[in-house]
Short mmCIF file of C-alpha atoms and ligand atoms in Angstrom, two decimals:
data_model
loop_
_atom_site.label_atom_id
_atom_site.label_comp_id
_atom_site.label_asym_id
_atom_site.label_seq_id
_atom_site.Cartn_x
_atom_site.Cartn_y
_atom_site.Cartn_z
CA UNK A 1 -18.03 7.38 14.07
CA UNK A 2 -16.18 8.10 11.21
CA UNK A 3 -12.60 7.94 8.90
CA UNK A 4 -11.94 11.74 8.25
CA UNK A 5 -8.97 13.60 7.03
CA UNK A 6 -6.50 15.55 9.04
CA UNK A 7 -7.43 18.99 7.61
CA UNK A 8 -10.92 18.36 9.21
CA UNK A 9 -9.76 17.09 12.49
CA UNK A 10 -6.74 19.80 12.21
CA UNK A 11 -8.50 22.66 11.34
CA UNK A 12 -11.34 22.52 14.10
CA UNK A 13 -8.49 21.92 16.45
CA UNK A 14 -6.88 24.94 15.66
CA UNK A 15 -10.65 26.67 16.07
CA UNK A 16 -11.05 25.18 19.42
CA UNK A 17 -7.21 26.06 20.59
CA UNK A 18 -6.58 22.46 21.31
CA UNK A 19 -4.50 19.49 19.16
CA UNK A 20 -5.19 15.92 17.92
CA UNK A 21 -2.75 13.44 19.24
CA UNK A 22 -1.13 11.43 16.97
CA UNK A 23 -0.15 8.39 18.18
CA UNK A 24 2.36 5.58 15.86
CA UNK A 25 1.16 1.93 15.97
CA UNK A 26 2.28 -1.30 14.61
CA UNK A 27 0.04 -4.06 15.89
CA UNK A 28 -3.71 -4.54 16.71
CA UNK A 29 -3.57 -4.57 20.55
CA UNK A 30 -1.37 -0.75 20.02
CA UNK A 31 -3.91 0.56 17.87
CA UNK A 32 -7.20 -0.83 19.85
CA UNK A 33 -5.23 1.25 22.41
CA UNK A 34 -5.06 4.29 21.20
CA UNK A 35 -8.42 4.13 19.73
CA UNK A 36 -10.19 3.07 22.93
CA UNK A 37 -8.07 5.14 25.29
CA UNK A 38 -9.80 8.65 22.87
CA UNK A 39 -13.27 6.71 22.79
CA UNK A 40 -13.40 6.82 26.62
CA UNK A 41 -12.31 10.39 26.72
CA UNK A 42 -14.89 11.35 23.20
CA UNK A 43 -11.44 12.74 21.93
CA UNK A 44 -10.48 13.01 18.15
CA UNK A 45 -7.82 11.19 17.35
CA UNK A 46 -4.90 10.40 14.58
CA UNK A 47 -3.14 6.65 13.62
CA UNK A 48 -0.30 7.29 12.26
CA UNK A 49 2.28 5.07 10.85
CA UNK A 50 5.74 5.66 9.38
CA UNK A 51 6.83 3.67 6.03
CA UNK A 52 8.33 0.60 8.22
CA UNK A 53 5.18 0.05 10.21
CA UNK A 54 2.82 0.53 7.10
CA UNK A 55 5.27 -2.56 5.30
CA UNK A 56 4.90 -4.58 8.44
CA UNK A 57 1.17 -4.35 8.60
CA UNK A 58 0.59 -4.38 5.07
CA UNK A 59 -1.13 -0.95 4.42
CA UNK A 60 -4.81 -2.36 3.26
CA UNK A 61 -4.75 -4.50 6.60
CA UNK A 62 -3.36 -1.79 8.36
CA UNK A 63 -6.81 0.88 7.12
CA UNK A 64 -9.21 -2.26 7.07
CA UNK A 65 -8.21 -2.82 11.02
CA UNK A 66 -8.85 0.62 11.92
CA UNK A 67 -11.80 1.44 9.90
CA UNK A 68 -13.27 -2.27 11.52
CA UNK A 69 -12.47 -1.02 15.31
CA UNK A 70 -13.36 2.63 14.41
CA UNK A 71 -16.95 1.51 13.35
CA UNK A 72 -17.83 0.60 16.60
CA UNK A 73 -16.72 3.92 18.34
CA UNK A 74 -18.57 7.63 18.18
CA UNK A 75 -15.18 9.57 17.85
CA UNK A 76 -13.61 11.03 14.44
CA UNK A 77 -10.23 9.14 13.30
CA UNK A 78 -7.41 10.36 11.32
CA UNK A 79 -5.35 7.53 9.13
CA UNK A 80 -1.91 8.94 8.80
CA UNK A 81 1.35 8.20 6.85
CA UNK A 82 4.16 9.40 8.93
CA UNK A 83 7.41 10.68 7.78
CA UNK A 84 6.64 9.34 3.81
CA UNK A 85 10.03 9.01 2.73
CA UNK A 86 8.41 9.60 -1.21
CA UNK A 87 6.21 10.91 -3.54
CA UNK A 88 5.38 6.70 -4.82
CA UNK A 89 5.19 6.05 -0.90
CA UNK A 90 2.31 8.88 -0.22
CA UNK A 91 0.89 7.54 -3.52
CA UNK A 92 0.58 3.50 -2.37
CA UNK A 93 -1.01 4.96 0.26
CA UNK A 94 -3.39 7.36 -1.20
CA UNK A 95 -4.93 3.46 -2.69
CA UNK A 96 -4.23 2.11 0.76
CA UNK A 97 -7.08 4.85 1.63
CA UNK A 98 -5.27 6.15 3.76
CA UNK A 99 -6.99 10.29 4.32
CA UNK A 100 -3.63 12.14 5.24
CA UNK A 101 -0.43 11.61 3.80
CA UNK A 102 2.82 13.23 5.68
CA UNK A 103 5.38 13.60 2.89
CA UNK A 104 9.16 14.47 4.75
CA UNK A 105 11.78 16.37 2.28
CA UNK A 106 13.16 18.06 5.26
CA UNK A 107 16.62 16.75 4.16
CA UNK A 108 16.51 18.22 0.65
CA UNK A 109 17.21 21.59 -0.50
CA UNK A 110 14.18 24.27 0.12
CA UNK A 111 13.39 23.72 -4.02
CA UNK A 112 13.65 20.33 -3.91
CA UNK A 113 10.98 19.86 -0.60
CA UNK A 114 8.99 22.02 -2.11
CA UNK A 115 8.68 20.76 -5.54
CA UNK A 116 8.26 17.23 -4.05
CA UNK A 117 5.76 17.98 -1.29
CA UNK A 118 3.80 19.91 -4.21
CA UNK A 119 3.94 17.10 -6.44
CA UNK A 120 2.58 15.10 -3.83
CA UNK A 121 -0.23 17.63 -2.61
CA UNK A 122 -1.69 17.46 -6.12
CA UNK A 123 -1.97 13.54 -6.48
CA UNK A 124 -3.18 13.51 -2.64
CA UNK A 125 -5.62 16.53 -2.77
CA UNK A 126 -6.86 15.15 -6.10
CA UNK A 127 -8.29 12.30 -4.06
CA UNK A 128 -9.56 14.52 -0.69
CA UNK A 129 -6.64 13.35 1.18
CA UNK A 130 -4.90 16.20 3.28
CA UNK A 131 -0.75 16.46 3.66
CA UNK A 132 1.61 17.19 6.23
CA UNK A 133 4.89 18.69 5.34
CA UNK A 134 7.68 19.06 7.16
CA UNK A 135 10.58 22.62 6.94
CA UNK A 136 13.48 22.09 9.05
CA UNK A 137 15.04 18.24 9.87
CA UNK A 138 13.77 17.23 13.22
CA UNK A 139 16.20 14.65 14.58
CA UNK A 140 16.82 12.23 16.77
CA UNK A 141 16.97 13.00 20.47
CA UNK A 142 20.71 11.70 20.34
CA UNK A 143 21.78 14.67 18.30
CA UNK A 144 19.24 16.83 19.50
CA UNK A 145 19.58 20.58 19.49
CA UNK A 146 20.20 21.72 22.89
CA UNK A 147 23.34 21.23 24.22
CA UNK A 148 24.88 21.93 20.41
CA UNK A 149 27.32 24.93 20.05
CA UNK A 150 24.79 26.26 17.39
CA UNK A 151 21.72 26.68 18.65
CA UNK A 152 19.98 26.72 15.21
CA UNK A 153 20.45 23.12 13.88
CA UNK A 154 17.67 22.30 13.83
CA UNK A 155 15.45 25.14 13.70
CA UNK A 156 13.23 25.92 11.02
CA UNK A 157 13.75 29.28 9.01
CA UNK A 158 10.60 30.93 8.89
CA UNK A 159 11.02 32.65 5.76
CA UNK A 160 11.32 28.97 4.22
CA UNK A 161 8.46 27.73 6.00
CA UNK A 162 6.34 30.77 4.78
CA UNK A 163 7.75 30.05 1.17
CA UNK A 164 7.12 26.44 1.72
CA UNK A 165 3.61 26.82 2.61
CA UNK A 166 2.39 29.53 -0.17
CA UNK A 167 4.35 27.10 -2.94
CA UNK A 168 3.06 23.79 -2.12
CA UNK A 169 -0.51 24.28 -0.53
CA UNK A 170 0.00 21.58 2.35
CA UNK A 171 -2.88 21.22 4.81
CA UNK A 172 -0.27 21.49 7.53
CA UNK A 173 3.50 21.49 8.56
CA UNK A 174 5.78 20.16 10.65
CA UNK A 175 8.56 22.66 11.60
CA UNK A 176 11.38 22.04 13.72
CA UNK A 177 11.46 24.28 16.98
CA UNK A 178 14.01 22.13 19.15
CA UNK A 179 12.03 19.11 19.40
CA UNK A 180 13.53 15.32 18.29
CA UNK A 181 12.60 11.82 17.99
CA UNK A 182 13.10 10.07 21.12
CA UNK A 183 13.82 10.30 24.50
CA UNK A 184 15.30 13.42 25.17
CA UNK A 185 18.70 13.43 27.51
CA UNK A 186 17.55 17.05 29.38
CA UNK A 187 14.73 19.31 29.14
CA UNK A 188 14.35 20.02 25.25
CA UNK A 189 14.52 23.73 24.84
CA UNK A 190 11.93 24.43 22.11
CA UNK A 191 12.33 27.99 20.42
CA UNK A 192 8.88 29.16 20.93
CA UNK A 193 9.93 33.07 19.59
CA UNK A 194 10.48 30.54 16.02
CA UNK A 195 6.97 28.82 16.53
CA UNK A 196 5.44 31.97 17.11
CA UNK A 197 7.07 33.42 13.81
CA UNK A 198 5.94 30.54 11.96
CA UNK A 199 2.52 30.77 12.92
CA UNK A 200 2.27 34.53 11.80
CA UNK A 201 3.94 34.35 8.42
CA UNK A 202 2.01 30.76 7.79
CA UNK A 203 -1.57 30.50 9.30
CA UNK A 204 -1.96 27.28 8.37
CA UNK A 205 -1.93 24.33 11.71
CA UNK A 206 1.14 23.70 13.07
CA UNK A 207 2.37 19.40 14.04
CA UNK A 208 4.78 19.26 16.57
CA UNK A 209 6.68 16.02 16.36
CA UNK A 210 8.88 14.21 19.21
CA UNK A 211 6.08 14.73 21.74
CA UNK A 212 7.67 12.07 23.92
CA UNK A 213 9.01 13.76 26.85
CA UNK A 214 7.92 17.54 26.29
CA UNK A 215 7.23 19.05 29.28
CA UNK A 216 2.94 19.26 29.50
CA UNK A 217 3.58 23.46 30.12
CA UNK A 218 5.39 23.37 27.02
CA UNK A 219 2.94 21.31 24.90
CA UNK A 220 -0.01 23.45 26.67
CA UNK A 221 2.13 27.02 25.49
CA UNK A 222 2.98 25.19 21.57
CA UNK A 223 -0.40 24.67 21.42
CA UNK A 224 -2.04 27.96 22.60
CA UNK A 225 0.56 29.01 20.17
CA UNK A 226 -1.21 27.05 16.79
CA UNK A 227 0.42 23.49 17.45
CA UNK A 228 -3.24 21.38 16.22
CA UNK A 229 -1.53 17.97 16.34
CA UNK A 230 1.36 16.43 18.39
CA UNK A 231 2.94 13.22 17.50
CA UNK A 232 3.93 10.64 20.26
CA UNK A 233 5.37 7.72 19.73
CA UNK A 234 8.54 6.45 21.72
CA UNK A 235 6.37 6.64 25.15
CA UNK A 236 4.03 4.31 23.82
CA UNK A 237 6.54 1.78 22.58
CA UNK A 238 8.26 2.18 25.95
CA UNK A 239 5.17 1.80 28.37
CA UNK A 240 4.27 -1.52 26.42
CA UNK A 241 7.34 -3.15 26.17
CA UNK A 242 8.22 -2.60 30.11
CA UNK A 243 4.82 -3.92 30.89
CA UNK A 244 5.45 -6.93 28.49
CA UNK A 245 8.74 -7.76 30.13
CA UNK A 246 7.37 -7.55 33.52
CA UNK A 247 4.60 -10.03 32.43
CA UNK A 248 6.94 -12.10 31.16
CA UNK A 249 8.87 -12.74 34.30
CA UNK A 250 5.97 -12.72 36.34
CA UNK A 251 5.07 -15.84 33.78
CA UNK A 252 7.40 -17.37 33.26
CA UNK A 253 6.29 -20.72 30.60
CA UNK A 254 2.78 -18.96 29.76
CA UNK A 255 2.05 -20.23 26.47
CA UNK A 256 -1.06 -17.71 26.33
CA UNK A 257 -0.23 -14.62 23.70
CA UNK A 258 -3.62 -13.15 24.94
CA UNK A 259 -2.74 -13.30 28.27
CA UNK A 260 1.00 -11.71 28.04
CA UNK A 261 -0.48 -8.97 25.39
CA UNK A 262 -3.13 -7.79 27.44
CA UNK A 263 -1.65 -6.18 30.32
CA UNK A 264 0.55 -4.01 27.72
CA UNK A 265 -2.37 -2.92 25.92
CA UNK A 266 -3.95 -1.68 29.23
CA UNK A 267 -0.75 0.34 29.86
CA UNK A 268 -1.03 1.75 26.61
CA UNK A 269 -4.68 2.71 26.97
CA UNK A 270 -3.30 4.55 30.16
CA UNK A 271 0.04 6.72 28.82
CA UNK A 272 -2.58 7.34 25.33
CA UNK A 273 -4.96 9.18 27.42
CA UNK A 274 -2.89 10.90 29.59
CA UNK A 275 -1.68 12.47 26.16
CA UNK A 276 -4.86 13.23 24.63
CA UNK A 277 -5.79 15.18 28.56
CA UNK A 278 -2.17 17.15 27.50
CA UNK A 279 -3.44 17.91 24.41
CA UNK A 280 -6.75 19.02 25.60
CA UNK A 281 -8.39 17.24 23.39
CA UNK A 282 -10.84 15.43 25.22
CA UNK A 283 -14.55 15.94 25.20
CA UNK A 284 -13.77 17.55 22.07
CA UNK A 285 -16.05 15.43 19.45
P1 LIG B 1 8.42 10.42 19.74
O1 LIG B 1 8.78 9.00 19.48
O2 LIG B 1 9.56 11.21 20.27
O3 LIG B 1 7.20 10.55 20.61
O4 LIG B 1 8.07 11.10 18.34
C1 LIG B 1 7.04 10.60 17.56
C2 LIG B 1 6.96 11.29 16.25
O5 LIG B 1 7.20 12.49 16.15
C3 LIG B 1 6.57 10.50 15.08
O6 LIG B 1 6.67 11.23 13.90
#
């Protein structure tokens, strides 16, 4: 079907009380995964990729790939920058074409996010291309919140996120709730009294990163409670590369990349749409 930005995709979501999965990629066999794995289940569905994978691609290959395999399919897709490190980063890839630029100033003071993600809502929304913020760092899992004597590293401060989202007009937000980057060492123990919070004081859809390894129940409650896109990343990666090394043992000498690729990108197709079924997503175009 069709290249469309994340405030489309995002904002019917949230209408529909289900979320876009958002899945990273850095290769064509990962991304004709994720694409075909929402085409078989009509799901909408969001490429992301964060500043390193963009480089490794090269951005205009990376949109040019997507848009090609996205032609062929009758789903909408979302081309996302993930975790832009700057405002000339979400601006390289506003001419990439890329339609939905994340811009991360989690790190920085509240004024200095703000003014940054602002700066970089105007260049992007002068061009129809939506932006995801993000209030709160979200980590790694290492360093994750649970388990940490203070149980609000971490945690977004809804009166910041409500500031955040009047000031700087993003399409969406990222806040963190408990979740990290990762695999998680226990059960991550996401604050949803915060998320709930967050969604009255903001309105606007909610991203919930670090959706490797979050209980289904808890995705299912996050996004009942205005979560409209989850990101997953790490389970991907992990599914492919265990099903590569197995090949590779089982083959040992094959000198056919076609033939040791495949069976990863059928393992990808399957974690992908187990996601998008957590997300509810499918049958959703
Ligand atoms: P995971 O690797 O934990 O799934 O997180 C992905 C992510 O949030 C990308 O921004």
């Amino acid at each position: 079907m069709s290249i469309v930005t994340n405030k489309e995709l995002l904002d019917r979501a949230k209408k529909g009380s289900y979320a876009v999965a958002a899945f990273n990629t850095n290769n064509l066999e990962y991304t004709q995964a994720i694409l075909w794995a929402a085409a078989e289940l009509q799901a909408p569905v969001i490429v992301e990729a964060a500043k390193s994978e963009v480089d490794y691609m090269d951005g205009h290959v990376f949109v040019a790939m997507i848009s090609a395999l996205a032609a062929k399919l009758s789903i909408p897709v979302g081309i996302h920058l993930d975790h832009g490190p700057s405002y000339e980063e979400a601006v390289r890839c506003l001419a990439y074409g890329f339609k939905s630029v994340m811009y991360d100033g989690s790190a920085l003071p509240l004024e200095e996010n703000i003014a940054n993600t602002r700066k970089v809502v105007e260049a992007a929304h002068a061009c129809g291309v939506s932006v995801e913020g993000e209030v709160g760092v979200i980590g790694q899992a290492e360093d994750s919140p649970e388990g940490k004597k203070n149980d609000l590293i971490g945690i977004a401060n809804p009166d910041e996120c409500e500031r955040f989202v009047k000031e700087t007009r993003v399409d969406c937000f990222a806040a963190a709730i408990g979740n990290a980057h990762g695999l998680y060492k226990r059960k991550p123990a996401l604050r949803f009294d915060i998320l709930a919070e967050i969604e009255r004081r903001t309105g606007i859809p909610l991203v919930l990163h670090g959706g490797t390894g979050i209980p289904e129940e808890d995705l299912r409650k996050a996004i009942t409670m205005g979560v409209s896109k989850i990101n997953f990343s790490t389970v991907m990666r992990k599914g492919g590369i265990e099903t590569l090394t197995a090949t590779l043992h089982a083959n040992p000498g094959e000198l056919d990349l076609m033939k040791l690729l495949a069976p990863s990108r059928d393992k990808m197709i399957e974690i992908a749409k187990q996601h998008i079924i957590m997300c509810m997503s499918d049958h959703k175009v």
